[in-house]
PDB file of C-alpha atoms in Angstrom:
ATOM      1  CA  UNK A   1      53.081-127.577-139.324  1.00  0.00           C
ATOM      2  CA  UNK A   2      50.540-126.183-137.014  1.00  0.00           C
ATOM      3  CA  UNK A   3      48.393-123.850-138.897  1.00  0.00           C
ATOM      4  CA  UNK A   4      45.380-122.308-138.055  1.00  0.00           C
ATOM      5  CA  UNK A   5      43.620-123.649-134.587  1.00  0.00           C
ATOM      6  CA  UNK A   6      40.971-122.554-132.475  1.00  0.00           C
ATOM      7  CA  UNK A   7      42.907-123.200-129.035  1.00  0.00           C
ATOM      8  CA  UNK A   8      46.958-121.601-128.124  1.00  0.00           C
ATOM      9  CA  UNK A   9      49.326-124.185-129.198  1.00  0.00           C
ATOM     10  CA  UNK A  10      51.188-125.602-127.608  1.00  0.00           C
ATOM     11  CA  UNK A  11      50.363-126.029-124.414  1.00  0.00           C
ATOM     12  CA  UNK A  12      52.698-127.872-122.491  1.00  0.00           C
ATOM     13  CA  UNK A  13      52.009-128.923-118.721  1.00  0.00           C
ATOM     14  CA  UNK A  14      51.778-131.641-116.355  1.00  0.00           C
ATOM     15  CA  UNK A  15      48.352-133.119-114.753  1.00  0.00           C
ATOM     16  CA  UNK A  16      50.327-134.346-111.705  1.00  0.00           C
ATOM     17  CA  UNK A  17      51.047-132.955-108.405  1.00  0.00           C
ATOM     18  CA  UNK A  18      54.502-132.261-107.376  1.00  0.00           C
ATOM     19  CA  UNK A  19      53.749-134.895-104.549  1.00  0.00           C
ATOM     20  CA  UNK A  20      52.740-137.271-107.141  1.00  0.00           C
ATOM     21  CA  UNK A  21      55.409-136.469-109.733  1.00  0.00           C
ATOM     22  CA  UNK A  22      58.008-134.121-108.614  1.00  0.00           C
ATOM     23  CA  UNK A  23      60.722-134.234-111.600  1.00  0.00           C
ATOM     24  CA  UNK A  24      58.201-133.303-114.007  1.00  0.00           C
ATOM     25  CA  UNK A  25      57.230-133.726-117.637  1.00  0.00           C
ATOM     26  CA  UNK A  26      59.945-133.096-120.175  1.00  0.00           C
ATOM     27  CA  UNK A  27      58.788-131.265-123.318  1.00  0.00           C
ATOM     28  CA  UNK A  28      61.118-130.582-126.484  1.00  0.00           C
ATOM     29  CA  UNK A  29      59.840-128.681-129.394  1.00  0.00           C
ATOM     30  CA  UNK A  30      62.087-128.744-132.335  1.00  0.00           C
ATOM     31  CA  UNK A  31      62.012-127.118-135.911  1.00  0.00           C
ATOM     32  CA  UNK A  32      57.991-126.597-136.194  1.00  0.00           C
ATOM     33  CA  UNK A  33      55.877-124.018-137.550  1.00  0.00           C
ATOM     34  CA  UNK A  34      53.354-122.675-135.854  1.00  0.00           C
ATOM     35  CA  UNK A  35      50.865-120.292-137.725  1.00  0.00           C
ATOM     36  CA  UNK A  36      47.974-117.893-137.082  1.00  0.00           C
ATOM     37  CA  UNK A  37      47.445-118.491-132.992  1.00  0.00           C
ATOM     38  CA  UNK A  38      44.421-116.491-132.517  1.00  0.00           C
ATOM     39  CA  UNK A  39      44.994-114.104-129.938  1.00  0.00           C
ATOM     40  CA  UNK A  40      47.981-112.759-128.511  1.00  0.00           C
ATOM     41  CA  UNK A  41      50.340-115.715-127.402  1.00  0.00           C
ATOM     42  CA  UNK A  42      51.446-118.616-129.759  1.00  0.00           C
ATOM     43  CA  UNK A  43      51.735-120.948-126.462  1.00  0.00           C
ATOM     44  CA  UNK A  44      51.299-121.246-122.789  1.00  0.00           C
ATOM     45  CA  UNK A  45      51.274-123.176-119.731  1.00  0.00           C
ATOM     46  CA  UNK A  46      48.602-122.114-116.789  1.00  0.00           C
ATOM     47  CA  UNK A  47      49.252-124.548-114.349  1.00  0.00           C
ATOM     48  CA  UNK A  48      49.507-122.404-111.285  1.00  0.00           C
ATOM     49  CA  UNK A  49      46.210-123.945-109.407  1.00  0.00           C
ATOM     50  CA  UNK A  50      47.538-126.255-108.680  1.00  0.00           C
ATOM     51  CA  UNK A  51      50.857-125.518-109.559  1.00  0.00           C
ATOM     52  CA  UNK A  52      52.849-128.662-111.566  1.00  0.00           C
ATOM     53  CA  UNK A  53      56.301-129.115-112.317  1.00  0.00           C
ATOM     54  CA  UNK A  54      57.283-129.703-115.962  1.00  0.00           C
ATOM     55  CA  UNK A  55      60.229-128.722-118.308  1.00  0.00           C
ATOM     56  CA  UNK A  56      60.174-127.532-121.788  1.00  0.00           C
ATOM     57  CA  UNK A  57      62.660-126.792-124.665  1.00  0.00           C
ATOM     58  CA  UNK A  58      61.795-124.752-127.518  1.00  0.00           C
ATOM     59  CA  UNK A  59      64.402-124.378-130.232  1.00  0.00           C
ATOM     60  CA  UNK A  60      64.279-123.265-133.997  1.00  0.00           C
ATOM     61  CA  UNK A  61      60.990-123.059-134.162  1.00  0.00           C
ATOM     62  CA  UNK A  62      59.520-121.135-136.590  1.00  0.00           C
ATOM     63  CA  UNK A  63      56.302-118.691-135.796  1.00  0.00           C
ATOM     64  CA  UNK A  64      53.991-116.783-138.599  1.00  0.00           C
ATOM     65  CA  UNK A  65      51.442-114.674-137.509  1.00  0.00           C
ATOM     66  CA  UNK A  66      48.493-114.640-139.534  1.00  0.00           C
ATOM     67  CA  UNK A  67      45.250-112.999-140.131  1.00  0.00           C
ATOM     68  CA  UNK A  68      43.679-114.054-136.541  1.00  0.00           C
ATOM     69  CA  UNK A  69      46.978-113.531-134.927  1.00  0.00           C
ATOM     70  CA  UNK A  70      46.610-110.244-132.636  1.00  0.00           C
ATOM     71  CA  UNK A  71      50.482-110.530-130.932  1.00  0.00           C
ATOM     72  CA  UNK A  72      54.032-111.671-131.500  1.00  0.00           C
ATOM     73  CA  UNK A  73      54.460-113.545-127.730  1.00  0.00           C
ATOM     74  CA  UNK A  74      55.951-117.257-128.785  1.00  0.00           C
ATOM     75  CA  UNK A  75      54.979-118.532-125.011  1.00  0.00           C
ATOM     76  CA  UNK A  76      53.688-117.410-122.045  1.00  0.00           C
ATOM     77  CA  UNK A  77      54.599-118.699-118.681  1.00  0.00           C
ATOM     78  CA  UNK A  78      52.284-118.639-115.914  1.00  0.00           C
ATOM     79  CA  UNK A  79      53.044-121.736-113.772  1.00  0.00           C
ATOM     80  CA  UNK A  80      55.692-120.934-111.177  1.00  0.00           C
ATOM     81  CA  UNK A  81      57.162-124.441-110.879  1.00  0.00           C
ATOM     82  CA  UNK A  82      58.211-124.585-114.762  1.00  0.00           C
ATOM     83  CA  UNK A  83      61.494-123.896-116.337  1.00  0.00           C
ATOM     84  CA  UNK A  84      62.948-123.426-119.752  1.00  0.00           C
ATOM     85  CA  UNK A  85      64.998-122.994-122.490  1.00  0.00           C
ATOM     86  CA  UNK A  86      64.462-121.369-125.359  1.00  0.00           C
ATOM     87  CA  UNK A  87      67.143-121.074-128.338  1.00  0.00           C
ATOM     88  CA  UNK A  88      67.009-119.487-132.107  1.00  0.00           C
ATOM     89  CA  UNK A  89      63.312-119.318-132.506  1.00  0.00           C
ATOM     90  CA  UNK A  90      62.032-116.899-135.427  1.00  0.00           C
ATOM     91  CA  UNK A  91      59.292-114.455-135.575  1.00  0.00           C
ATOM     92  CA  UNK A  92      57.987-114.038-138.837  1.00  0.00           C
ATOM     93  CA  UNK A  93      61.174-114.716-140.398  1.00  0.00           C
ATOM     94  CA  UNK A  94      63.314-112.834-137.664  1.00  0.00           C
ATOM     95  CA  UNK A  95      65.677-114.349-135.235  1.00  0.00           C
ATOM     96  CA  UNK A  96      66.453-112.057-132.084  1.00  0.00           C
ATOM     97  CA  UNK A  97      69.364-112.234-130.833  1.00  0.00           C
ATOM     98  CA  UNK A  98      68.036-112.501-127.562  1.00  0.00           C
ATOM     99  CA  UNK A  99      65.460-115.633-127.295  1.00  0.00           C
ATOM    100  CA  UNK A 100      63.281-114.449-124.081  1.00  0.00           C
ATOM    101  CA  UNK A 101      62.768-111.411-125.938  1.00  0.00           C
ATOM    102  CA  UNK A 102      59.612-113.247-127.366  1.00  0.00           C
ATOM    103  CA  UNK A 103      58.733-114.840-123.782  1.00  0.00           C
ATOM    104  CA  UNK A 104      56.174-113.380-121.621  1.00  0.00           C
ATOM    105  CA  UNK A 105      56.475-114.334-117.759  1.00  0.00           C
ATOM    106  CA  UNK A 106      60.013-115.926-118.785  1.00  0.00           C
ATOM    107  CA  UNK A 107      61.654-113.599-116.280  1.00  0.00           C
ATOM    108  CA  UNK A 108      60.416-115.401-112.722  1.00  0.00           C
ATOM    109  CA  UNK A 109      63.451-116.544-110.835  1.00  0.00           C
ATOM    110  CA  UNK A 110      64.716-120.027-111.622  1.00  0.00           C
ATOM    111  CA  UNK A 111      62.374-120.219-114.357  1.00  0.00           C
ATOM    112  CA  UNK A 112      65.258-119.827-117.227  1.00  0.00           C
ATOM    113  CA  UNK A 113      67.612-122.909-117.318  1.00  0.00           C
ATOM    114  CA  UNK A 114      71.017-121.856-117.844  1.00  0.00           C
ATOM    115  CA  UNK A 115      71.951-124.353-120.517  1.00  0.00           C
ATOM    116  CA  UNK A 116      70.094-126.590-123.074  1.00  0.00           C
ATOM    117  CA  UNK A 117      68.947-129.667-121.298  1.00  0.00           C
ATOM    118  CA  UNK A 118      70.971-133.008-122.034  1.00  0.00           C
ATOM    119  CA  UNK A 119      67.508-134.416-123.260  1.00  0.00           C
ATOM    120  CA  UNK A 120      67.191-131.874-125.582  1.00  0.00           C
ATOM    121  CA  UNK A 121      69.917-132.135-128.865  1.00  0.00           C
ATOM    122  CA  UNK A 122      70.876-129.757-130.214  1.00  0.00           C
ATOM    123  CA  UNK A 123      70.120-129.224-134.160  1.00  0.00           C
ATOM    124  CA  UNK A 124      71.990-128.223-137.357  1.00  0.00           C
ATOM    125  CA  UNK A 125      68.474-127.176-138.468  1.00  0.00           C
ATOM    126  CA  UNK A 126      67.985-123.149-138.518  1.00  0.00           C
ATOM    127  CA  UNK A 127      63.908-122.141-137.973  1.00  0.00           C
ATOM    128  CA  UNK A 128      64.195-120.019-141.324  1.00  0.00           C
ATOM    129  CA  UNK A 129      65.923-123.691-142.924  1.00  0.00           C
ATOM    130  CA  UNK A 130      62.817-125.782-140.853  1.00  0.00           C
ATOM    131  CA  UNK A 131      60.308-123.547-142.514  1.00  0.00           C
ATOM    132  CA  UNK A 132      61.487-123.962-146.052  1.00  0.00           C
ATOM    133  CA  UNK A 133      61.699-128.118-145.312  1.00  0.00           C
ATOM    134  CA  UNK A 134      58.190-128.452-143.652  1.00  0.00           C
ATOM    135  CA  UNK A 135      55.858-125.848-146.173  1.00  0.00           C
ATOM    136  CA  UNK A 136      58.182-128.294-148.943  1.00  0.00           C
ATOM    137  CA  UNK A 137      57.120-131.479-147.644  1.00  0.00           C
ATOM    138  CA  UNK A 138      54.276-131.133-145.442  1.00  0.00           C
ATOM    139  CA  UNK A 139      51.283-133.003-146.328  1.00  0.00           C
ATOM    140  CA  UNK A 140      48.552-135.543-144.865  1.00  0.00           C
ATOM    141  CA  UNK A 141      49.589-138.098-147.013  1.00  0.00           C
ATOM    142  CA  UNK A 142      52.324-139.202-149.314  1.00  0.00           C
ATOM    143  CA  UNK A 143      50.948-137.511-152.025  1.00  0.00           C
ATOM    144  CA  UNK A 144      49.328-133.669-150.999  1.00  0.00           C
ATOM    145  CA  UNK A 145      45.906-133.318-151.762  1.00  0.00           C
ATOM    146  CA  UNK A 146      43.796-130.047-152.447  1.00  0.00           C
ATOM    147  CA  UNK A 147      43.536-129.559-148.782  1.00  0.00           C
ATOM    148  CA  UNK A 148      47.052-129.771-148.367  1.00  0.00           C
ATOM    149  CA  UNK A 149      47.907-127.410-151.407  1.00  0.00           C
ATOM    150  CA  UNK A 150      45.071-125.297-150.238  1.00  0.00           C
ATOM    151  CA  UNK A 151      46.461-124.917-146.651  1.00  0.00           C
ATOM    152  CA  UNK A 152      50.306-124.457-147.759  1.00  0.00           C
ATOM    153  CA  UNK A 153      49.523-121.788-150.049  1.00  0.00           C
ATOM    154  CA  UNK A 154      47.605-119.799-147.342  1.00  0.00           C
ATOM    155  CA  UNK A 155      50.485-120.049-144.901  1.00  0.00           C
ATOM    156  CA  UNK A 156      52.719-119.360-147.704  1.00  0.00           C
ATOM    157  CA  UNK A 157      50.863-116.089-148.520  1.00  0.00           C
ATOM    158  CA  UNK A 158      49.370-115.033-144.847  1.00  0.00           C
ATOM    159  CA  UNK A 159      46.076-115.471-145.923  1.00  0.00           C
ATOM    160  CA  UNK A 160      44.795-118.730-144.146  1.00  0.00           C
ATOM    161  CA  UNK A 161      42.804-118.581-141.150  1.00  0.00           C
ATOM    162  CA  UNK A 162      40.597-119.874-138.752  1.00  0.00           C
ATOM    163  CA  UNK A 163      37.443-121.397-139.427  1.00  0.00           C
ATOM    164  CA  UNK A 164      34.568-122.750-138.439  1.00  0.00           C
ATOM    165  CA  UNK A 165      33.423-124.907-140.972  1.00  0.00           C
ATOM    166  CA  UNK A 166      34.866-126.895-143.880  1.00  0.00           C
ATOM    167  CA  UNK A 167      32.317-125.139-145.587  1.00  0.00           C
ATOM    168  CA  UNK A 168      34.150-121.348-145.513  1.00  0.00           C
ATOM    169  CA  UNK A 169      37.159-123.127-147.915  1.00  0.00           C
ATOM    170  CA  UNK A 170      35.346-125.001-150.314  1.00  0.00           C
ATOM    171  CA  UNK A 171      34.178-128.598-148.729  1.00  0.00           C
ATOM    172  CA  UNK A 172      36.066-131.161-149.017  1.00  0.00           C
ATOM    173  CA  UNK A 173      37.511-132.043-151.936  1.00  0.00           C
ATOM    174  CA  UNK A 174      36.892-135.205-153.772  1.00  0.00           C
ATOM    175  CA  UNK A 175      39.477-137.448-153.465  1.00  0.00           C
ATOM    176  CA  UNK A 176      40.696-140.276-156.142  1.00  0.00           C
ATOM    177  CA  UNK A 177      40.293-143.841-153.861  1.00  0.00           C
ATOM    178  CA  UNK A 178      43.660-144.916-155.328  1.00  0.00           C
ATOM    179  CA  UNK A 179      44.857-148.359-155.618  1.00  0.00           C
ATOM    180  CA  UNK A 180      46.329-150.106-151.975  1.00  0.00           C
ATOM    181  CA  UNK A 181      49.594-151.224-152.091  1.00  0.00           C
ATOM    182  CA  UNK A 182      50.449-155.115-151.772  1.00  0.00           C
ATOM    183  CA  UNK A 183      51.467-156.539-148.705  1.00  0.00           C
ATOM    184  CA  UNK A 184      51.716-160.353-149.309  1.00  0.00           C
ATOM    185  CA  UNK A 185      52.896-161.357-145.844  1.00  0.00           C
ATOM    186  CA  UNK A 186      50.524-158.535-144.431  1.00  0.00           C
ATOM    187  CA  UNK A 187      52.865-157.010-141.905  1.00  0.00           C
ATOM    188  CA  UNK A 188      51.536-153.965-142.622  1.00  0.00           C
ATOM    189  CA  UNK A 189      54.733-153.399-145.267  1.00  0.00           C
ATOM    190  CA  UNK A 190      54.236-153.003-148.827  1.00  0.00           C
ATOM    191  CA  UNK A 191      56.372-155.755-150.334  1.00  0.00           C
ATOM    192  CA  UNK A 192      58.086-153.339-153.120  1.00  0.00           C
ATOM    193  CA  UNK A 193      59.387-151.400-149.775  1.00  0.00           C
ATOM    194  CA  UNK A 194      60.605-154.451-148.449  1.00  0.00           C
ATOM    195  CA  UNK A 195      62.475-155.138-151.681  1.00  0.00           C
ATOM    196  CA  UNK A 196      63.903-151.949-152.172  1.00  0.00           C
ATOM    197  CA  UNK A 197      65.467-152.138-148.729  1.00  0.00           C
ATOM    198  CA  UNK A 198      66.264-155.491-148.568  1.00  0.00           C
ATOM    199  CA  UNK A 199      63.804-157.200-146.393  1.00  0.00           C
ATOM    200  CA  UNK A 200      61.996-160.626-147.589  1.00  0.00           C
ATOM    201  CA  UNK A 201      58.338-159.449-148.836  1.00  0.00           C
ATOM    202  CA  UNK A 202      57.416-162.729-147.570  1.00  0.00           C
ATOM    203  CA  UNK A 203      58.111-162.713-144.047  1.00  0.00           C
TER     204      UNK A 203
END
């Protein structure tokens, strides 16, 4: 889940010359959601000065605008060395059927890829059946604390946004230390893990 942030996101790209790395990054972006972008564009790449070489895929991802979110562009392209593929991305909720619909720039020549890279699998995941999974399960720990529940609910309703300060939602919330697990052989494994899947605690 990337909710509210002061910069675009993402922004894929490639800090190396074509001389010094002509095949190019490789990006794939599967089954996120991305929420309130401030501004106009979701994403971007601007690497046109110099111009780099990189390749992205985008697919089911799911995009909410919120309250600082003043346009419905997923990505915009700007770097004429890029291509792409983009493939059943939603919109608040909405699917077009056609997936550069929600591109800006995506219509340079050679810039569209005409299949799904081999890199990138494909998924059984929809971006409406990604959304439902990640605002079920999302969390900065194993068990969500008031920050999480806090932040869920806001993308949930449309009502989080950017901010400035920890401050403008309450502070931070105190947090119970919690007991640490055990981790005999300290591997860095809690021994009843190891148990339960069949691994010796001990080694």
């Amino acid at each position: 889940l990337w909710a509210s942030h002061r910069a675009r996101m993402p922004r894929p790209g490639n800090y190396l010359t074509p001389d010094q790395d002509p095949e190019g990054a490789r990006f794939a972006f599967v089954n996120n959601v991305f929420y309130n972008w401030g501004g106009a564009r979701a994403g971007y790449n601007a690497d046109d000065d110099p111009a780099t070489v990189s390749t992205y895929a985008f697919i089911a991802n799911a995009y909410r605008r919120g309250p600082d979110s003043t346009g419905g562009v997923i990505f915009e392209e700007e770097s004429p060395l890029a291509r792409a593929w983009f493939e059943a991305n939603s919109l608040d909720g909405d699917t077009p059927a056609d997936p550069w619909s929600l591109i800006e720039g995506g219509d340079r020549d050679g810039y569209r890829l005409p299949a799904r890279p081999d890199w990138a699998l494909p998924v059984a995941t929809s971006a409406a059946e990604a959304e439902a999974a990640v605002l079920a399960d999302a969390g900065a720990s194993r068990v969500r604390d008031a920050v999480d529940v806090r932040i869920i609910a806001s993308v949930r309703d449309g009502s989080g946004r950017i901010i400035d300060s920890q401050d403008q939602v309450g502070g931070w919330p105190d947090l119970a230390p919690g007991s640490p697990w055990i981790d005999g052989d300290g591997d860095g494994m809690p021994d009843d893990w190891e148990r339960a899947h069949g691994h010796d605690p001990a080694r």
